[in-house]
């Protein structure tokens, strides 16, 4: 992946400006945390990034997850690669999954601690379980850049670490919108603090502490 940049990016909601103008650049291999209070503009910034970079291999894990409730966990994860297969193979997989796909996805679900729900409809799962399914889907999708909006907000400490480790190992370059600044500092190499739609902090993680970021909240 080559260097990615936003230049004077803005976003409006109705007649109001909710983001920017702001500029930033991502270097290949960076793991970036977007932190700040709810409504500061983190999700909007991720959406702008995805709109700009989706044709350059960006994958998105949205906060609303986007799972299909009536489909099984397996099929929701399989959907991460729908565009890589012809329509007829996807249709056949809906009715009779191929062994190779089942084995690959089962291994991923096992790593995330949810393989026992492989054939359960995603609509029957808890919030934390659905979040793990969405994480599995975006890992299965793959690509050069992951944009994830609060990927572990419904998970406890140990599971949060399992998911964040899996996500950051699956993609060479990562941008995570997060509320937990301790996790942000641990898993990311750079922290961008958003306040009122603007960049208030942009520093390497090693130069920051959780206390340094309290002014954003």
PDB file of N, CA, C and O in Angstrom, residues 8-56:
ATOM      1  N   UNK A   8      -7.609  18.769   3.330  1.00  0.00           N
ATOM      2  CA  UNK A   8      -8.730  19.680   3.582  1.00  0.00           C
ATOM      3  C   UNK A   8     -10.080  18.964   3.483  1.00  0.00           C
ATOM      4  O   UNK A   8     -11.028  19.464   2.867  1.00  0.00           O
ATOM      5  N   UNK A   9     -10.158  17.778   4.098  1.00  0.00           N
ATOM      6  CA  UNK A   9     -11.395  16.995   4.069  1.00  0.00           C
ATOM      7  C   UNK A   9     -12.454  17.643   4.960  1.00  0.00           C
ATOM      8  O   UNK A   9     -12.148  18.149   6.040  1.00  0.00           O
ATOM      9  N   UNK A  10     -13.696  17.632   4.487  1.00  0.00           N
ATOM     10  CA  UNK A  10     -14.807  18.182   5.257  1.00  0.00           C
ATOM     11  C   UNK A  10     -15.995  17.232   5.150  1.00  0.00           C
ATOM     12  O   UNK A  10     -16.088  16.407   4.234  1.00  0.00           O
ATOM     13  N   UNK A  11     -16.917  17.358   6.111  1.00  0.00           N
ATOM     14  CA  UNK A  11     -18.180  16.625   6.063  1.00  0.00           C
ATOM     15  C   UNK A  11     -19.238  17.494   6.710  1.00  0.00           C
ATOM     16  O   UNK A  11     -19.003  18.095   7.766  1.00  0.00           O
ATOM     17  N   UNK A  12     -20.388  17.565   6.076  1.00  0.00           N
ATOM     18  CA  UNK A  12     -21.507  18.367   6.573  1.00  0.00           C
ATOM     19  C   UNK A  12     -22.686  17.466   6.885  1.00  0.00           C
ATOM     20  O   UNK A  12     -22.887  16.423   6.251  1.00  0.00           O
ATOM     21  N   UNK A  13     -23.466  17.870   7.863  1.00  0.00           N
ATOM     22  CA  UNK A  13     -24.716  17.180   8.195  1.00  0.00           C
ATOM     23  C   UNK A  13     -25.809  18.232   8.203  1.00  0.00           C
ATOM     24  O   UNK A  13     -25.813  19.114   9.066  1.00  0.00           O
ATOM     25  N   UNK A  14     -26.714  18.122   7.234  1.00  0.00           N
ATOM     26  CA  UNK A  14     -27.703  19.184   7.082  1.00  0.00           C
ATOM     27  C   UNK A  14     -26.996  20.466   6.683  1.00  0.00           C
ATOM     28  O   UNK A  14     -26.226  20.492   5.723  1.00  0.00           O
ATOM     29  N   UNK A  15     -27.202  21.517   7.436  1.00  0.00           N
ATOM     30  CA  UNK A  15     -26.549  22.785   7.142  1.00  0.00           C
ATOM     31  C   UNK A  15     -25.329  23.030   8.024  1.00  0.00           C
ATOM     32  O   UNK A  15     -24.707  24.092   7.962  1.00  0.00           O
ATOM     33  N   UNK A  16     -24.966  22.026   8.838  1.00  0.00           N
ATOM     34  CA  UNK A  16     -23.862  22.210   9.773  1.00  0.00           C
ATOM     35  C   UNK A  16     -22.619  21.451   9.373  1.00  0.00           C
ATOM     36  O   UNK A  16     -22.696  20.341   8.833  1.00  0.00           O
ATOM     37  N   UNK A  17     -21.474  21.991   9.647  1.00  0.00           N
ATOM     38  CA  UNK A  17     -20.191  21.341   9.423  1.00  0.00           C
ATOM     39  C   UNK A  17     -19.877  20.459  10.629  1.00  0.00           C
ATOM     40  O   UNK A  17     -19.845  20.928  11.752  1.00  0.00           O
ATOM     41  N   UNK A  18     -19.662  19.157  10.389  1.00  0.00           N
ATOM     42  CA  UNK A  18     -19.382  18.233  11.487  1.00  0.00           C
ATOM     43  C   UNK A  18     -17.934  17.747  11.483  1.00  0.00           C
ATOM     44  O   UNK A  18     -17.484  17.148  12.455  1.00  0.00           O
ATOM     45  N   UNK A  19     -17.223  17.999  10.405  1.00  0.00           N
ATOM     46  CA  UNK A  19     -15.830  17.555  10.316  1.00  0.00           C
ATOM     47  C   UNK A  19     -15.042  18.499   9.424  1.00  0.00           C
ATOM     48  O   UNK A  19     -15.485  18.847   8.336  1.00  0.00           O
ATOM     49  N   UNK A  20     -13.870  18.890   9.924  1.00  0.00           N
ATOM     50  CA  UNK A  20     -12.914  19.598   9.115  1.00  0.00           C
ATOM     51  C   UNK A  20     -13.153  21.087   8.949  1.00  0.00           C
ATOM     52  O   UNK A  20     -14.021  21.667   9.617  1.00  0.00           O
ATOM     53  N   UNK A  21     -12.378  21.659   8.025  1.00  0.00           N
ATOM     54  CA  UNK A  21     -11.422  20.969   7.145  1.00  0.00           C
ATOM     55  C   UNK A  21     -10.205  20.453   7.918  1.00  0.00           C
ATOM     56  O   UNK A  21      -9.695  21.133   8.792  1.00  0.00           O
ATOM     57  N   UNK A  22      -9.786  19.234   7.555  1.00  0.00           N
ATOM     58  CA  UNK A  22      -8.596  18.654   8.182  1.00  0.00           C
ATOM     59  C   UNK A  22      -7.797  17.875   7.143  1.00  0.00           C
ATOM     60  O   UNK A  22      -8.340  17.404   6.146  1.00  0.00           O
ATOM     61  N   UNK A  23      -6.523  17.765   7.415  1.00  0.00           N
ATOM     62  CA  UNK A  23      -5.614  17.042   6.524  1.00  0.00           C
ATOM     63  C   UNK A  23      -4.784  16.066   7.348  1.00  0.00           C
ATOM     64  O   UNK A  23      -4.390  16.373   8.481  1.00  0.00           O
ATOM     65  N   UNK A  24      -4.550  14.899   6.780  1.00  0.00           N
ATOM     66  CA  UNK A  24      -3.685  13.913   7.430  1.00  0.00           C
ATOM     67  C   UNK A  24      -3.187  12.930   6.392  1.00  0.00           C
ATOM     68  O   UNK A  24      -3.742  12.831   5.299  1.00  0.00           O
ATOM     69  N   UNK A  25      -2.145  12.205   6.749  1.00  0.00           N
ATOM     70  CA  UNK A  25      -1.584  11.192   5.861  1.00  0.00           C
ATOM     71  C   UNK A  25      -1.281   9.941   6.659  1.00  0.00           C
ATOM     72  O   UNK A  25      -0.952  10.002   7.853  1.00  0.00           O
ATOM     73  N   UNK A  26      -1.424   8.797   6.008  1.00  0.00           N
ATOM     74  CA  UNK A  26      -1.111   7.505   6.611  1.00  0.00           C
ATOM     75  C   UNK A  26       0.046   6.876   5.854  1.00  0.00           C
ATOM     76  O   UNK A  26       0.017   6.789   4.625  1.00  0.00           O
ATOM     77  N   UNK A  27       1.038   6.423   6.596  1.00  0.00           N
ATOM     78  CA  UNK A  27       2.148   5.693   5.989  1.00  0.00           C
ATOM     79  C   UNK A  27       1.859   4.196   6.061  1.00  0.00           C
ATOM     80  O   UNK A  27       1.209   3.728   6.999  1.00  0.00           O
ATOM     81  N   UNK A  28       2.323   3.429   5.075  1.00  0.00           N
ATOM     82  CA  UNK A  28       2.134   1.981   5.138  1.00  0.00           C
ATOM     83  C   UNK A  28       2.687   1.404   6.433  1.00  0.00           C
ATOM     84  O   UNK A  28       3.773   1.771   6.876  1.00  0.00           O
ATOM     85  N   UNK A  29       1.904   0.529   7.054  1.00  0.00           N
ATOM     86  CA  UNK A  29       2.346  -0.118   8.281  1.00  0.00           C
ATOM     87  C   UNK A  29       1.945   0.597   9.555  1.00  0.00           C
ATOM     88  O   UNK A  29       2.181   0.069  10.648  1.00  0.00           O
ATOM     89  N   UNK A  30       1.334   1.770   9.449  1.00  0.00           N
ATOM     90  CA  UNK A  30       0.910   2.475  10.653  1.00  0.00           C
ATOM     91  C   UNK A  30      -0.334   1.838  11.257  1.00  0.00           C
ATOM     92  O   UNK A  30      -1.206   1.346  10.550  1.00  0.00           O
ATOM     93  N   UNK A  31      -0.414   1.876  12.575  1.00  0.00           N
ATOM     94  CA  UNK A  31      -1.623   1.493  13.297  1.00  0.00           C
ATOM     95  C   UNK A  31      -2.081   2.730  14.058  1.00  0.00           C
ATOM     96  O   UNK A  31      -1.431   3.153  15.024  1.00  0.00           O
ATOM     97  N   UNK A  32      -3.183   3.312  13.604  1.00  0.00           N
ATOM     98  CA  UNK A  32      -3.631   4.612  14.092  1.00  0.00           C
ATOM     99  C   UNK A  32      -4.912   4.465  14.898  1.00  0.00           C
ATOM    100  O   UNK A  32      -5.863   3.803  14.456  1.00  0.00           O
ATOM    101  N   UNK A  33      -4.943   5.087  16.075  1.00  0.00           N
ATOM    102  CA  UNK A  33      -6.164   5.146  16.879  1.00  0.00           C
ATOM    103  C   UNK A  33      -6.767   6.535  16.761  1.00  0.00           C
ATOM    104  O   UNK A  33      -6.063   7.540  16.891  1.00  0.00           O
ATOM    105  N   UNK A  34      -8.066   6.578  16.506  1.00  0.00           N
ATOM    106  CA  UNK A  34      -8.822   7.822  16.562  1.00  0.00           C
ATOM    107  C   UNK A  34      -9.544   7.838  17.904  1.00  0.00           C
ATOM    108  O   UNK A  34     -10.356   6.948  18.180  1.00  0.00           O
ATOM    109  N   UNK A  35      -9.265   8.808  18.746  1.00  0.00           N
ATOM    110  CA  UNK A  35      -9.876   8.875  20.061  1.00  0.00           C
ATOM    111  C   UNK A  35     -10.572  10.219  20.241  1.00  0.00           C
ATOM    112  O   UNK A  35     -10.263  11.195  19.560  1.00  0.00           O
ATOM    113  N   UNK A  36     -11.498  10.255  21.188  1.00  0.00           N
ATOM    114  CA  UNK A  36     -12.272  11.459  21.453  1.00  0.00           C
ATOM    115  C   UNK A  36     -13.658  11.080  21.922  1.00  0.00           C
ATOM    116  O   UNK A  36     -14.094   9.937  21.765  1.00  0.00           O
ATOM    117  N   UNK A  37     -14.365  12.042  22.471  1.00  0.00           N
ATOM    118  CA  UNK A  37     -15.685  11.765  23.016  1.00  0.00           C
ATOM    119  C   UNK A  37     -16.686  11.442  21.902  1.00  0.00           C
ATOM    120  O   UNK A  37     -16.440  11.729  20.727  1.00  0.00           O
ATOM    121  N   UNK A  38     -17.817  10.848  22.269  1.00  0.00           N
ATOM    122  CA  UNK A  38     -18.877  10.553  21.311  1.00  0.00           C
ATOM    123  C   UNK A  38     -19.340  11.849  20.656  1.00  0.00           C
ATOM    124  O   UNK A  38     -19.535  12.864  21.329  1.00  0.00           O
ATOM    125  N   UNK A  39     -19.507  11.806  19.343  1.00  0.00           N
ATOM    126  CA  UNK A  39     -19.941  12.980  18.611  1.00  0.00           C
ATOM    127  C   UNK A  39     -18.824  13.905  18.187  1.00  0.00           C
ATOM    128  O   UNK A  39     -19.081  14.937  17.553  1.00  0.00           O
ATOM    129  N   UNK A  40     -17.575  13.549  18.507  1.00  0.00           N
ATOM    130  CA  UNK A  40     -16.452  14.426  18.155  1.00  0.00           C
ATOM    131  C   UNK A  40     -16.149  14.419  16.668  1.00  0.00           C
ATOM    132  O   UNK A  40     -15.561  15.365  16.144  1.00  0.00           O
ATOM    133  N   UNK A  41     -16.523  13.313  15.979  1.00  0.00           N
ATOM    134  CA  UNK A  41     -16.278  13.226  14.546  1.00  0.00           C
ATOM    135  C   UNK A  41     -15.468  12.022  14.117  1.00  0.00           C
ATOM    136  O   UNK A  41     -15.105  11.898  12.946  1.00  0.00           O
ATOM    137  N   UNK A  42     -15.209  11.088  15.041  1.00  0.00           N
ATOM    138  CA  UNK A  42     -14.401   9.913  14.704  1.00  0.00           C
ATOM    139  C   UNK A  42     -15.059   9.060  13.625  1.00  0.00           C
ATOM    140  O   UNK A  42     -14.421   8.675  12.638  1.00  0.00           O
ATOM    141  N   UNK A  43     -16.339   8.735  13.808  1.00  0.00           N
ATOM    142  CA  UNK A  43     -17.045   7.901  12.834  1.00  0.00           C
ATOM    143  C   UNK A  43     -17.149   8.603  11.481  1.00  0.00           C
ATOM    144  O   UNK A  43     -17.015   7.973  10.427  1.00  0.00           O
ATOM    145  N   UNK A  44     -17.379   9.901  11.531  1.00  0.00           N
ATOM    146  CA  UNK A  44     -17.462  10.661  10.279  1.00  0.00           C
ATOM    147  C   UNK A  44     -16.127  10.634   9.551  1.00  0.00           C
ATOM    148  O   UNK A  44     -16.081  10.461   8.321  1.00  0.00           O
ATOM    149  N   UNK A  45     -15.042  10.780  10.286  1.00  0.00           N
ATOM    150  CA  UNK A  45     -13.718  10.733   9.663  1.00  0.00           C
ATOM    151  C   UNK A  45     -13.454   9.371   9.039  1.00  0.00           C
ATOM    152  O   UNK A  45     -12.928   9.277   7.920  1.00  0.00           O
ATOM    153  N   UNK A  46     -13.834   8.297   9.721  1.00  0.00           N
ATOM    154  CA  UNK A  46     -13.678   6.958   9.138  1.00  0.00           C
ATOM    155  C   UNK A  46     -14.476   6.832   7.843  1.00  0.00           C
ATOM    156  O   UNK A  46     -14.004   6.247   6.869  1.00  0.00           O
ATOM    157  N   UNK A  47     -15.695   7.380   7.824  1.00  0.00           N
ATOM    158  CA  UNK A  47     -16.519   7.324   6.617  1.00  0.00           C
ATOM    159  C   UNK A  47     -15.873   8.080   5.472  1.00  0.00           C
ATOM    160  O   UNK A  47     -15.891   7.626   4.317  1.00  0.00           O
ATOM    161  N   UNK A  48     -15.302   9.235   5.768  1.00  0.00           N
ATOM    162  CA  UNK A  48     -14.604  10.009   4.739  1.00  0.00           C
ATOM    163  C   UNK A  48     -13.403   9.224   4.209  1.00  0.00           C
ATOM    164  O   UNK A  48     -13.166   9.160   3.000  1.00  0.00           O
ATOM    165  N   UNK A  49     -12.651   8.617   5.113  1.00  0.00           N
ATOM    166  CA  UNK A  49     -11.516   7.793   4.691  1.00  0.00           C
ATOM    167  C   UNK A  49     -11.958   6.660   3.774  1.00  0.00           C
ATOM    168  O   UNK A  49     -11.333   6.395   2.739  1.00  0.00           O
ATOM    169  N   UNK A  50     -13.051   5.990   4.165  1.00  0.00           N
ATOM    170  CA  UNK A  50     -13.526   4.864   3.364  1.00  0.00           C
ATOM    171  C   UNK A  50     -13.989   5.326   1.985  1.00  0.00           C
ATOM    172  O   UNK A  50     -13.686   4.688   0.971  1.00  0.00           O
ATOM    173  N   UNK A  51     -14.701   6.430   1.931  1.00  0.00           N
ATOM    174  CA  UNK A  51     -15.141   6.957   0.638  1.00  0.00           C
ATOM    175  C   UNK A  51     -13.950   7.282  -0.261  1.00  0.00           C
ATOM    176  O   UNK A  51     -13.998   7.056  -1.477  1.00  0.00           O
ATOM    177  N   UNK A  52     -12.895   7.814   0.336  1.00  0.00           N
ATOM    178  CA  UNK A  52     -11.723   8.218  -0.440  1.00  0.00           C
ATOM    179  C   UNK A  52     -10.857   7.031  -0.857  1.00  0.00           C
ATOM    180  O   UNK A  52     -10.245   7.050  -1.932  1.00  0.00           O
ATOM    181  N   UNK A  53     -10.801   6.005  -0.015  1.00  0.00           N
ATOM    182  CA  UNK A  53      -9.785   4.965  -0.197  1.00  0.00           C
ATOM    183  C   UNK A  53     -10.348   3.570  -0.455  1.00  0.00           C
ATOM    184  O   UNK A  53      -9.581   2.609  -0.546  1.00  0.00           O
ATOM    185  N   UNK A  54     -11.644   3.431  -0.589  1.00  0.00           N
ATOM    186  CA  UNK A  54     -12.209   2.090  -0.776  1.00  0.00           C
ATOM    187  C   UNK A  54     -11.704   1.431  -2.059  1.00  0.00           C
ATOM    188  O   UNK A  54     -11.574   0.206  -2.129  1.00  0.00           O
ATOM    189  N   UNK A  55     -11.403   2.232  -3.079  1.00  0.00           N
ATOM    190  CA  UNK A  55     -10.890   1.677  -4.335  1.00  0.00           C
ATOM    191  C   UNK A  55      -9.401   1.339  -4.255  1.00  0.00           C
ATOM    192  O   UNK A  55      -8.838   0.831  -5.223  1.00  0.00           O
ATOM    193  N   UNK A  56      -8.809   1.616  -3.093  1.00  0.00           N
ATOM    194  CA  UNK A  56      -7.385   1.323  -2.922  1.00  0.00           C
ATOM    195  C   UNK A  56      -7.180   0.230  -1.867  1.00  0.00           C
ATOM    196  O   UNK A  56      -6.150   0.144  -1.232  1.00  0.00           O
TER     197      UNK A  56
END
